[in-house]
Amino acid sequence: MASTLYAQLTTPTKLSPLSSRKLSSLSWRTMFDDSTLSPLNFPTYTNKVGKSCSVPKVVCNAQAAPAAVNLAPGTPVRPTSILVVGATGTLGRQVVRRALDEGYDVRCLVRPRPAPADFLRDWGATVVNADLSKPETIPATLIGIHTVIDCATGRPEEPIKTVDWEGKVALIQCAKAMGIQKFIFFSIHNCDKHPEVPLMEIKHCTEKFLRDSGLNHIVIRLCGFMQGLIGQYAVPILEEKSVWGTDAPTRIAYMDTQDIARLTFIALRNENINGKLLTFAGPRAWTTQEVITLCERLAGQDANVTTVPVSVLRLTRQLTRLFEWTNDVADRLAFSEVLTSDTVFSVPMTETYSLLGVDAKDVSSLEKYLQDYFTNILKKLKDLKAQSKQTDIFF
């Protein structure tokens, strides 16, 4: 059975996106049982045939494919040999930088793109072209790899499950079949509590599939990235453009992706953490309005805030679910369900810091991160203004 799977995984002509689904016994179900959905207060809509039904909830029954078993021991690989999947992303690039700084041999799985990821090569990493949505391209990237660090997520313009579900299942099965020694998967905090949000449900299913695969693994759930706040709030405030926010009470404990990368490699080297689920969170949880207020203070100017009520997001999601060609938009708007739940994306980190041997003082706070950003950017703007005046010519 194992040899059959290996042949399927390593023969490009025999493995396709459809066959990757056949390799797994993990199944998705669409549920329309009102009694099941009622505790979640799901909205209803009328479909094209006039039948009123609940918005479908996608759930999974995760069980690893019995065929995905380790092959006989082959040529040993160095423990320092790692593959970073999603290396060009906000988190992925910090994982690559940290790995290189700590002396790892880094290979980056990058989708073919018009603008090559030359910055990864410039840093000293090896770049290989592959695509999780095309499983036949995956096995070759795993040859000689000891550890896989999965930072990948789908692009906004593609269906969520193409990469985040089908691609991850194929990646995990290939890793198992080719004897990968460790697999690190980044998930989302509270993903098990929000099955009404497709991406969070998919993350939870992937966690279970990885656990049941038998791979030596670590699952790390994340709350939010500080880096994402720069383009969302800091830059628009400095450029006096509109800042979009919501009236949601949700609080998020943002974390610097450099800290996430550093803690990840500490966990990777700690054999006592194998098989564990960790959650990384920043020192404090913030609402959207609190983040905007902080940016205003550090920038020394008011923000032009456009507030979008969460109720509008929910209504938009219901409308986009009416049409098949807008279902992907509806799936991404599903986070509005989380925003209305008064959820706090944060956890106490004392036990995690103790487990990793990390001092809490070494983890950046959002205030310090944004203060450093605004200090540097305002200094550069001041220097540019001074240089501009020096080059002025008067007649």
mmCIF file of C-alpha atoms in Angstrom:
data_model
loop_
_atom_site.group_PDB
_atom_site.id
_atom_site.type_symbol
_atom_site.label_atom_id
_atom_site.label_comp_id
_atom_site.label_asym_id
_atom_site.label_seq_id
_atom_site.Cartn_x
_atom_site.Cartn_y
_atom_site.Cartn_z
ATOM 1 C CA MET A 1 0.000 0.000 0.000
ATOM 2 C CA ALA A 2 2.815 2.393 0.921
ATOM 3 C CA SER A 3 4.652 1.731 -2.317
ATOM 4 C CA THR A 4 1.472 2.387 -4.274
ATOM 5 C CA LEU A 5 1.002 5.767 -2.586
ATOM 6 C CA TYR A 6 4.644 6.667 -3.100
ATOM 7 C CA ALA A 7 4.339 5.883 -6.802
ATOM 8 C CA GLN A 8 1.242 8.046 -7.057
ATOM 9 C CA LEU A 9 2.894 10.923 -5.237
ATOM 10 C CA THR A 10 6.123 10.830 -7.178
ATOM 11 C CA THR A 11 4.675 10.300 -10.679
ATOM 12 C CA PRO A 12 3.487 13.693 -12.008
ATOM 13 C CA THR A 13 1.306 12.161 -14.676
ATOM 14 C CA LYS A 14 -0.679 10.135 -12.141
ATOM 15 C CA LEU A 15 -1.419 12.751 -9.513
ATOM 16 C CA SER A 16 -3.833 15.584 -10.099
ATOM 17 C CA PRO A 17 -5.817 17.943 -7.847
ATOM 18 C CA LEU A 18 -8.707 15.472 -8.090
ATOM 19 C CA SER A 19 -6.610 12.449 -7.232
ATOM 20 C CA SER A 20 -5.254 14.199 -4.141
ATOM 21 C CA ARG A 21 -8.762 14.120 -2.752
ATOM 22 C CA LYS A 22 -8.989 10.389 -3.446
ATOM 23 C CA LEU A 23 -5.838 9.767 -1.426
ATOM 24 C CA SER A 24 -7.516 11.044 1.734
ATOM 25 C CA SER A 25 -10.434 9.647 3.666
ATOM 26 C CA LEU A 26 -11.103 13.109 5.064
ATOM 27 C CA SER A 27 -14.526 14.194 3.898
ATOM 28 C CA TRP A 28 -16.340 17.506 3.788
ATOM 29 C CA ARG A 29 -20.079 17.620 4.399
ATOM 30 C CA THR A 30 -22.570 20.392 3.783
ATOM 31 C CA MET A 31 -25.106 20.504 6.565
ATOM 32 C CA PHE A 32 -28.567 22.047 6.334
ATOM 33 C CA ASP A 33 -29.990 20.699 9.593
ATOM 34 C CA ASP A 34 -31.698 23.650 11.306
ATOM 35 C CA SER A 35 -31.405 21.996 14.710
ATOM 36 C CA THR A 36 -27.641 21.756 14.278
ATOM 37 C CA LEU A 37 -27.257 25.343 13.136
ATOM 38 C CA SER A 38 -29.692 27.055 15.479
ATOM 39 C CA PRO A 39 -27.213 27.569 18.359
ATOM 40 C CA LEU A 40 -25.017 29.509 15.935
ATOM 41 C CA ASN A 41 -27.897 31.773 14.895
ATOM 42 C CA PHE A 42 -27.244 31.292 11.212
ATOM 43 C CA PRO A 43 -29.189 33.585 8.835
ATOM 44 C CA THR A 44 -31.467 32.186 6.150
ATOM 45 C CA TYR A 45 -31.875 33.021 2.474
ATOM 46 C CA THR A 46 -34.134 31.980 -0.364
ATOM 47 C CA ASN A 47 -32.421 30.095 -3.145
ATOM 48 C CA LYS A 48 -33.211 30.128 -6.838
ATOM 49 C CA VAL A 49 -36.013 27.601 -6.533
ATOM 50 C CA GLY A 50 -37.709 29.558 -3.749
ATOM 51 C CA LYS A 51 -36.800 27.182 -0.945
ATOM 52 C CA SER A 52 -35.725 28.784 2.317
ATOM 53 C CA CYS A 53 -32.764 27.091 3.984
ATOM 54 C CA SER A 54 -29.976 27.790 6.417
ATOM 55 C CA VAL A 55 -26.621 29.025 5.213
ATOM 56 C CA PRO A 56 -24.550 25.844 4.903
ATOM 57 C CA LYS A 57 -21.969 25.041 7.503
ATOM 58 C CA VAL A 58 -18.922 23.161 6.267
ATOM 59 C CA VAL A 59 -17.561 20.632 8.733
ATOM 60 C CA CYS A 60 -15.175 17.754 8.398
ATOM 61 C CA ASN A 61 -14.529 14.256 9.539
ATOM 62 C CA ALA A 62 -10.749 14.186 9.730
ATOM 63 C CA GLN A 63 -8.969 10.892 9.460
ATOM 64 C CA ALA A 64 -5.589 10.343 7.873
ATOM 65 C CA ALA A 65 -5.406 8.111 4.858
ATOM 66 C CA PRO A 66 -4.251 4.641 5.946
ATOM 67 C CA ALA A 67 -2.019 4.479 2.884
ATOM 68 C CA ALA A 68 0.066 7.463 4.073
ATOM 69 C CA VAL A 69 2.749 5.591 6.013
ATOM 70 C CA ASN A 70 6.503 6.037 6.315
ATOM 71 C CA LEU A 71 8.685 4.206 3.845
ATOM 72 C CA ALA A 72 11.765 2.278 4.852
ATOM 73 C CA PRO A 73 14.673 4.443 6.048
ATOM 74 C CA GLY A 74 16.614 5.967 3.204
ATOM 75 C CA THR A 75 19.525 8.371 2.959
ATOM 76 C CA PRO A 76 19.764 10.428 6.180
ATOM 77 C CA VAL A 77 19.103 14.146 5.840
ATOM 78 C CA ARG A 78 20.587 16.927 7.902
ATOM 79 C CA PRO A 79 18.339 18.230 10.726
ATOM 80 C CA THR A 80 19.190 21.726 9.545
ATOM 81 C CA SER A 81 17.554 21.156 6.151
ATOM 82 C CA ILE A 82 14.142 22.854 6.113
ATOM 83 C CA LEU A 83 11.478 23.711 3.562
ATOM 84 C CA VAL A 84 9.461 26.894 4.107
ATOM 85 C CA VAL A 85 6.095 26.859 2.325
ATOM 86 C CA GLY A 86 4.631 30.310 1.725
ATOM 87 C CA ALA A 87 8.040 31.942 2.026
ATOM 88 C CA THR A 88 7.066 35.239 0.369
ATOM 89 C CA GLY A 89 4.258 36.018 2.821
ATOM 90 C CA THR A 90 4.272 38.319 5.846
ATOM 91 C CA LEU A 91 5.207 35.511 8.213
ATOM 92 C CA GLY A 92 7.025 33.266 5.760
ATOM 93 C CA ARG A 93 9.732 35.766 4.914
ATOM 94 C CA GLN A 94 10.489 36.317 8.612
ATOM 95 C CA VAL A 95 10.730 32.555 9.118
ATOM 96 C CA VAL A 96 13.210 32.381 6.226
ATOM 97 C CA ARG A 97 15.314 35.248 7.607
ATOM 98 C CA ARG A 98 15.400 33.727 11.083
ATOM 99 C CA ALA A 99 16.296 30.288 9.756
ATOM 100 C CA LEU A 100 19.173 31.654 7.695
ATOM 101 C CA ASP A 101 20.440 33.736 10.624
ATOM 102 C CA GLU A 102 20.481 30.597 12.783
ATOM 103 C CA GLY A 103 22.432 28.575 10.227
ATOM 104 C CA TYR A 104 19.721 26.439 8.653
ATOM 105 C CA ASP A 105 19.831 25.294 5.038
ATOM 106 C CA VAL A 106 16.642 26.887 3.735
ATOM 107 C CA ARG A 107 14.653 25.835 0.703
ATOM 108 C CA CYS A 108 11.596 27.938 -0.191
ATOM 109 C CA LEU A 109 8.561 26.585 -2.001
ATOM 110 C CA VAL A 110 7.277 29.465 -4.125
ATOM 111 C CA ARG A 111 4.542 29.500 -6.731
ATOM 112 C CA PRO A 112 5.686 30.493 -10.227
ATOM 113 C CA ARG A 113 5.144 34.227 -10.547
ATOM 114 C CA PRO A 114 5.871 37.032 -13.041
ATOM 115 C CA ALA A 115 8.184 38.761 -10.541
ATOM 116 C CA PRO A 116 10.656 36.116 -9.238
ATOM 117 C CA ALA A 117 11.310 35.997 -5.489
ATOM 118 C CA ASP A 118 14.896 37.163 -5.952
ATOM 119 C CA PHE A 119 15.084 38.628 -2.444
ATOM 120 C CA LEU A 120 14.960 35.094 -1.009
ATOM 121 C CA ARG A 121 17.928 34.064 -3.153
ATOM 122 C CA ASP A 122 19.753 37.247 -2.200
ATOM 123 C CA TRP A 123 19.341 36.296 1.447
ATOM 124 C CA GLY A 124 20.921 32.876 0.777
ATOM 125 C CA ALA A 125 17.895 30.605 0.440
ATOM 126 C CA THR A 126 17.231 28.140 -2.366
ATOM 127 C CA VAL A 127 13.996 28.790 -4.259
ATOM 128 C CA VAL A 128 12.009 26.009 -5.912
ATOM 129 C CA ASN A 129 8.861 26.571 -7.956
ATOM 130 C CA ALA A 130 5.839 24.493 -6.974
ATOM 131 C CA ASP A 131 2.141 24.997 -6.351
ATOM 132 C CA LEU A 132 0.024 23.433 -3.600
ATOM 133 C CA SER A 133 -2.942 23.528 -5.965
ATOM 134 C CA LYS A 134 -0.963 21.198 -8.252
ATOM 135 C CA PRO A 135 0.009 18.245 -6.008
ATOM 136 C CA GLU A 136 2.206 16.663 -8.674
ATOM 137 C CA THR A 137 4.709 19.523 -8.141
ATOM 138 C CA ILE A 138 5.122 18.889 -4.405
ATOM 139 C CA PRO A 139 7.211 15.673 -3.996
ATOM 140 C CA ALA A 140 10.333 17.002 -5.708
ATOM 141 C CA THR A 141 10.501 19.935 -3.270
ATOM 142 C CA LEU A 142 10.701 17.536 -0.294
ATOM 143 C CA ILE A 143 13.750 15.560 -1.395
ATOM 144 C CA GLY A 144 16.515 15.931 1.199
ATOM 145 C CA ILE A 145 14.289 17.914 3.605
ATOM 146 C CA HIS A 146 14.150 17.211 7.342
ATOM 147 C CA THR A 147 11.530 19.754 8.492
ATOM 148 C CA VAL A 148 8.627 21.466 6.733
ATOM 149 C CA ILE A 149 7.386 24.818 8.037
ATOM 150 C CA ASP A 150 4.022 25.642 6.512
ATOM 151 C CA CYS A 151 3.268 29.385 6.409
ATOM 152 C CA ALA A 152 1.178 29.281 3.234
ATOM 153 C CA THR A 153 -2.336 30.550 2.668
ATOM 154 C CA GLY A 154 -4.424 31.083 -0.423
ATOM 155 C CA ARG A 155 -4.536 34.292 -2.405
ATOM 156 C CA PRO A 156 -7.592 36.549 -2.041
ATOM 157 C CA GLU A 157 -8.688 35.908 -5.625
ATOM 158 C CA GLU A 158 -8.876 32.095 -5.320
ATOM 159 C CA PRO A 159 -11.252 29.762 -3.471
ATOM 160 C CA ILE A 160 -10.198 29.274 0.137
ATOM 161 C CA LYS A 161 -10.122 25.488 0.057
ATOM 162 C CA THR A 162 -7.944 25.239 -3.080
ATOM 163 C CA VAL A 163 -4.719 25.910 -1.171
ATOM 164 C CA ASP A 164 -5.750 25.947 2.484
ATOM 165 C CA TRP A 165 -7.535 22.619 2.304
ATOM 166 C CA GLU A 166 -6.807 20.505 -0.777
ATOM 167 C CA GLY A 167 -3.243 21.792 -1.087
ATOM 168 C CA LYS A 168 -2.453 21.234 2.588
ATOM 169 C CA VAL A 169 -3.857 17.698 2.532
ATOM 170 C CA ALA A 170 -1.635 16.909 -0.462
ATOM 171 C CA LEU A 171 1.397 18.482 1.247
ATOM 172 C CA ILE A 172 0.890 16.505 4.472
ATOM 173 C CA GLN A 173 0.407 13.243 2.582
ATOM 174 C CA CYS A 174 3.537 13.845 0.520
ATOM 175 C CA ALA A 175 5.497 14.705 3.673
ATOM 176 C CA LYS A 176 4.343 11.487 5.318
ATOM 177 C CA ALA A 177 5.092 9.322 2.305
ATOM 178 C CA MET A 178 8.577 10.806 1.875
ATOM 179 C CA GLY A 179 9.586 10.478 5.515
ATOM 180 C CA ILE A 180 9.701 14.122 6.599
ATOM 181 C CA GLN A 181 10.875 14.202 10.223
ATOM 182 C CA LYS A 182 8.926 17.207 11.484
ATOM 183 C CA PHE A 183 6.056 19.358 10.256
ATOM 184 C CA ILE A 184 5.173 22.780 11.674
ATOM 185 C CA PHE A 185 1.743 24.130 10.815
ATOM 186 C CA PHE A 186 0.508 27.666 11.525
ATOM 187 C CA SER A 187 -3.176 27.857 12.370
ATOM 188 C CA ILE A 188 -5.591 30.458 13.795
ATOM 189 C CA HIS A 189 -6.488 30.951 17.450
ATOM 190 C CA ASN A 190 -10.033 29.867 18.294
ATOM 191 C CA CYS A 191 -10.415 28.098 14.935
ATOM 192 C CA ASP A 192 -12.165 25.237 16.718
ATOM 193 C CA LYS A 193 -14.792 27.634 18.116
ATOM 194 C CA HIS A 194 -15.949 29.166 14.823
ATOM 195 C CA PRO A 195 -17.019 26.438 12.378
ATOM 196 C CA GLU A 196 -19.242 29.017 10.668
ATOM 197 C CA VAL A 197 -16.103 30.680 9.241
ATOM 198 C CA PRO A 198 -14.791 28.546 6.345
ATOM 199 C CA LEU A 199 -11.102 29.416 6.759
ATOM 200 C CA MET A 200 -11.177 28.747 10.503
ATOM 201 C CA GLU A 201 -13.025 25.467 10.011
ATOM 202 C CA ILE A 202 -10.478 24.454 7.375
ATOM 203 C CA LYS A 203 -7.598 25.283 9.734
ATOM 204 C CA HIS A 204 -9.177 23.159 12.456
ATOM 205 C CA CYS A 205 -9.699 20.266 10.042
ATOM 206 C CA THR A 206 -6.097 20.514 8.872
ATOM 207 C CA GLU A 207 -4.907 20.382 12.485
ATOM 208 C CA LYS A 208 -6.824 17.140 12.979
ATOM 209 C CA PHE A 209 -5.639 15.677 9.695
ATOM 210 C CA LEU A 210 -2.008 16.478 10.578
ATOM 211 C CA ARG A 211 -2.401 14.929 14.015
ATOM 212 C CA ASP A 212 -3.977 11.769 12.617
ATOM 213 C CA SER A 213 -1.320 11.453 9.907
ATOM 214 C CA GLY A 214 1.246 10.272 12.436
ATOM 215 C CA LEU A 215 3.795 12.894 11.403
ATOM 216 C CA ASN A 216 5.976 14.363 14.107
ATOM 217 C CA HIS A 217 4.477 17.845 14.245
ATOM 218 C CA ILE A 218 3.835 21.103 16.086
ATOM 219 C CA VAL A 219 0.699 23.196 15.570
ATOM 220 C CA ILE A 220 1.037 26.911 16.336
ATOM 221 C CA ARG A 221 -2.130 28.995 16.498
ATOM 222 C CA LEU A 222 -1.699 32.718 15.880
ATOM 223 C CA CYS A 223 -3.848 35.718 16.816
ATOM 224 C CA GLY A 224 -2.745 38.566 14.533
ATOM 225 C CA PHE A 225 0.318 40.183 12.913
ATOM 226 C CA MET A 226 1.573 43.641 13.885
ATOM 227 C CA GLN A 227 2.942 44.041 10.361
ATOM 228 C CA GLY A 228 -0.558 43.961 8.934
ATOM 229 C CA LEU A 229 -1.485 47.124 10.847
ATOM 230 C CA ILE A 230 1.029 49.250 8.939
ATOM 231 C CA GLY A 231 -0.775 49.136 5.614
ATOM 232 C CA GLN A 232 -4.190 49.054 7.229
ATOM 233 C CA TYR A 233 -3.856 52.017 9.579
ATOM 234 C CA ALA A 234 -0.387 53.624 9.825
ATOM 235 C CA VAL A 235 0.205 54.413 6.135
ATOM 236 C CA PRO A 236 -3.311 55.781 5.425
ATOM 237 C CA ILE A 237 -3.055 58.078 8.452
ATOM 238 C CA LEU A 238 0.307 59.450 7.307
ATOM 239 C CA GLU A 239 -1.010 59.918 3.757
ATOM 240 C CA GLU A 240 -4.220 61.507 5.075
ATOM 241 C CA LYS A 241 -6.336 58.862 3.393
ATOM 242 C CA SER A 242 -9.405 57.097 4.730
ATOM 243 C CA VAL A 243 -8.876 54.488 7.410
ATOM 244 C CA TRP A 244 -11.456 51.733 7.310
ATOM 245 C CA GLY A 245 -12.605 50.236 10.584
ATOM 246 C CA THR A 246 -15.559 48.506 12.178
ATOM 247 C CA ASP A 247 -17.580 48.990 15.321
ATOM 248 C CA ALA A 248 -16.756 45.424 16.368
ATOM 249 C CA PRO A 249 -15.843 44.719 20.008
ATOM 250 C CA THR A 250 -13.388 41.971 18.992
ATOM 251 C CA ARG A 251 -9.977 42.273 20.654
ATOM 252 C CA ILE A 252 -6.798 40.888 19.084
ATOM 253 C CA ALA A 253 -3.399 40.362 20.732
ATOM 254 C CA TYR A 254 -1.170 41.233 17.767
ATOM 255 C CA MET A 255 2.356 39.818 17.645
ATOM 256 C CA ASP A 256 5.460 40.826 15.701
ATOM 257 C CA THR A 257 6.169 38.204 13.041
ATOM 258 C CA GLN A 258 9.865 38.397 13.955
ATOM 259 C CA ASP A 259 8.963 37.227 17.464
ATOM 260 C CA ILE A 260 6.762 34.487 16.006
ATOM 261 C CA ALA A 261 9.649 33.249 13.864
ATOM 262 C CA ARG A 262 12.073 33.330 16.815
ATOM 263 C CA LEU A 263 9.721 31.390 19.102
ATOM 264 C CA THR A 264 8.981 28.914 16.313
ATOM 265 C CA PHE A 265 12.610 27.848 16.023
ATOM 266 C CA ILE A 266 12.935 27.572 19.788
ATOM 267 C CA ALA A 267 9.934 25.222 19.705
ATOM 268 C CA LEU A 268 11.353 23.319 16.736
ATOM 269 C CA ARG A 269 14.525 22.467 18.660
ATOM 270 C CA ASN A 270 12.660 21.436 21.828
ATOM 271 C CA GLU A 271 11.836 17.729 21.545
ATOM 272 C CA ASN A 272 9.445 17.998 24.507
ATOM 273 C CA ILE A 273 7.100 20.122 22.369
ATOM 274 C CA ASN A 274 6.632 17.526 19.633
ATOM 275 C CA GLY A 275 2.955 16.832 19.046
ATOM 276 C CA LYS A 276 1.811 19.847 21.053
ATOM 277 C CA LEU A 277 -0.543 22.671 20.131
ATOM 278 C CA LEU A 278 0.811 26.107 21.049
ATOM 279 C CA THR A 279 -0.842 29.511 20.805
ATOM 280 C CA PHE A 280 1.260 32.648 20.327
ATOM 281 C CA ALA A 281 -0.268 35.963 21.390
ATOM 282 C CA GLY A 282 1.023 39.466 21.982
ATOM 283 C CA PRO A 283 1.181 41.083 25.444
ATOM 284 C CA ARG A 284 -2.200 42.814 25.104
ATOM 285 C CA ALA A 285 -5.425 42.504 23.085
ATOM 286 C CA TRP A 286 -6.599 45.582 21.156
ATOM 287 C CA THR A 287 -9.831 46.695 19.530
ATOM 288 C CA THR A 288 -9.757 48.357 16.107
ATOM 289 C CA GLN A 289 -10.532 51.758 17.618
ATOM 290 C CA GLU A 290 -7.738 51.444 20.175
ATOM 291 C CA VAL A 291 -5.234 50.679 17.399
ATOM 292 C CA ILE A 292 -6.385 53.692 15.386
ATOM 293 C CA THR A 293 -6.145 55.955 18.449
ATOM 294 C CA LEU A 294 -2.602 54.723 19.115
ATOM 295 C CA CYS A 295 -1.583 55.399 15.502
ATOM 296 C CA GLU A 296 -3.092 58.901 15.671
ATOM 297 C CA ARG A 297 -1.090 59.714 18.778
ATOM 298 C CA LEU A 298 2.197 58.430 17.380
ATOM 299 C CA ALA A 299 1.655 60.099 13.993
ATOM 300 C CA GLY A 300 0.654 63.402 15.589
ATOM 301 C CA GLN A 301 -2.396 63.754 13.373
ATOM 302 C CA ASP A 302 -6.019 62.668 13.280
ATOM 303 C CA ALA A 303 -7.241 59.810 11.143
ATOM 304 C CA ASN A 304 -10.011 60.107 8.590
ATOM 305 C CA VAL A 305 -11.936 57.089 9.878
ATOM 306 C CA THR A 306 -14.712 55.462 7.889
ATOM 307 C CA THR A 307 -16.558 53.040 10.142
ATOM 308 C CA VAL A 308 -18.319 50.088 8.554
ATOM 309 C CA PRO A 309 -20.942 48.575 10.878
ATOM 310 C CA VAL A 310 -20.545 44.834 11.313
ATOM 311 C CA SER A 311 -24.227 44.479 10.431
ATOM 312 C CA VAL A 312 -23.398 45.758 6.934
ATOM 313 C CA LEU A 313 -20.680 43.123 6.557
ATOM 314 C CA ARG A 314 -23.101 40.410 7.598
ATOM 315 C CA LEU A 315 -25.743 41.626 5.149
ATOM 316 C CA THR A 316 -23.146 41.758 2.368
ATOM 317 C CA ARG A 317 -22.145 38.204 3.143
ATOM 318 C CA GLN A 318 -25.749 37.017 2.911
ATOM 319 C CA LEU A 319 -26.150 38.717 -0.462
ATOM 320 C CA THR A 320 -22.923 37.321 -1.896
ATOM 321 C CA ARG A 321 -23.964 33.800 -0.907
ATOM 322 C CA LEU A 322 -26.924 34.047 -3.275
ATOM 323 C CA PHE A 323 -24.680 33.745 -6.332
ATOM 324 C CA GLU A 324 -22.222 30.982 -7.068
ATOM 325 C CA TRP A 325 -19.673 33.369 -8.580
ATOM 326 C CA THR A 326 -19.522 35.413 -5.344
ATOM 327 C CA ASN A 327 -19.339 32.489 -2.906
ATOM 328 C CA ASP A 328 -15.611 33.030 -2.374
ATOM 329 C CA VAL A 329 -16.276 36.622 -1.326
ATOM 330 C CA ALA A 330 -18.927 35.376 1.080
ATOM 331 C CA ASP A 331 -16.479 32.917 2.608
ATOM 332 C CA ARG A 332 -14.002 35.707 3.336
ATOM 333 C CA LEU A 333 -16.717 37.963 4.741
ATOM 334 C CA ALA A 334 -17.563 35.171 7.161
ATOM 335 C CA PHE A 335 -15.177 36.774 9.627
ATOM 336 C CA SER A 336 -18.016 39.192 10.317
ATOM 337 C CA GLU A 337 -19.526 36.352 12.328
ATOM 338 C CA VAL A 338 -16.421 36.386 14.514
ATOM 339 C CA LEU A 339 -16.475 40.172 14.838
ATOM 340 C CA THR A 340 -19.994 40.133 16.240
ATOM 341 C CA SER A 341 -19.178 37.495 18.831
ATOM 342 C CA ASP A 342 -17.187 39.727 21.196
ATOM 343 C CA THR A 343 -14.308 37.272 20.852
ATOM 344 C CA VAL A 344 -10.910 37.943 22.413
ATOM 345 C CA PHE A 345 -8.057 36.608 20.290
ATOM 346 C CA SER A 346 -5.555 36.288 23.092
ATOM 347 C CA VAL A 347 -4.258 33.772 25.611
ATOM 348 C CA PRO A 348 -2.012 34.008 28.687
ATOM 349 C CA MET A 349 1.532 33.319 27.573
ATOM 350 C CA THR A 350 3.184 32.628 30.944
ATOM 351 C CA GLU A 351 3.123 28.837 30.540
ATOM 352 C CA THR A 352 4.294 29.015 26.917
ATOM 353 C CA TYR A 353 7.180 31.339 27.798
ATOM 354 C CA SER A 354 8.192 28.949 30.571
ATOM 355 C CA LEU A 355 8.001 25.948 28.239
ATOM 356 C CA LEU A 356 10.138 27.714 25.618
ATOM 357 C CA GLY A 357 12.513 29.323 28.120
ATOM 358 C CA VAL A 358 11.669 32.817 26.876
ATOM 359 C CA ASP A 359 11.500 36.056 28.867
ATOM 360 C CA ALA A 360 8.252 37.944 28.289
ATOM 361 C CA LYS A 361 10.240 41.198 28.201
ATOM 362 C CA ASP A 362 11.896 40.044 24.974
ATOM 363 C CA VAL A 363 8.566 39.994 23.111
ATOM 364 C CA SER A 364 7.632 43.274 21.422
ATOM 365 C CA SER A 365 4.536 45.171 22.468
ATOM 366 C CA LEU A 366 2.322 46.852 19.894
ATOM 367 C CA GLU A 367 3.111 50.270 21.395
ATOM 368 C CA LYS A 368 6.856 49.696 20.972
ATOM 369 C CA TYR A 369 6.478 48.263 17.473
ATOM 370 C CA LEU A 370 4.368 51.154 16.171
ATOM 371 C CA GLN A 371 6.474 53.736 18.001
ATOM 372 C CA ASP A 372 9.605 52.449 16.258
ATOM 373 C CA TYR A 373 7.813 52.497 12.909
ATOM 374 C CA PHE A 374 6.488 56.052 13.213
ATOM 375 C CA THR A 375 9.796 57.334 14.615
ATOM 376 C CA ASN A 376 11.724 55.903 11.667
ATOM 377 C CA ILE A 377 9.241 56.905 8.976
ATOM 378 C CA LEU A 378 8.795 60.449 10.300
ATOM 379 C CA LYS A 379 12.575 60.885 10.476
ATOM 380 C CA LYS A 380 12.892 59.745 6.857
ATOM 381 C CA LEU A 381 10.141 62.112 5.771
ATOM 382 C CA LYS A 382 11.877 64.954 7.594
ATOM 383 C CA ASP A 383 15.220 64.107 5.949
ATOM 384 C CA LEU A 384 13.604 63.961 2.507
ATOM 385 C CA LYS A 385 12.005 67.330 3.079
ATOM 386 C CA ALA A 386 15.340 68.805 4.129
ATOM 387 C CA GLN A 387 17.077 67.374 1.060
ATOM 388 C CA SER A 388 14.338 68.778 -1.139
ATOM 389 C CA LYS A 389 14.896 72.276 0.246
ATOM 390 C CA GLN A 390 18.656 71.986 -0.299
ATOM 391 C CA THR A 391 18.120 71.292 -3.995
ATOM 392 C CA ASP A 392 15.749 74.192 -4.542
ATOM 393 C CA ILE A 393 17.094 76.749 -7.088
ATOM 394 C CA PHE A 394 16.216 80.371 -6.622
ATOM 395 C CA PHE A 395 16.530 83.040 -9.340
#
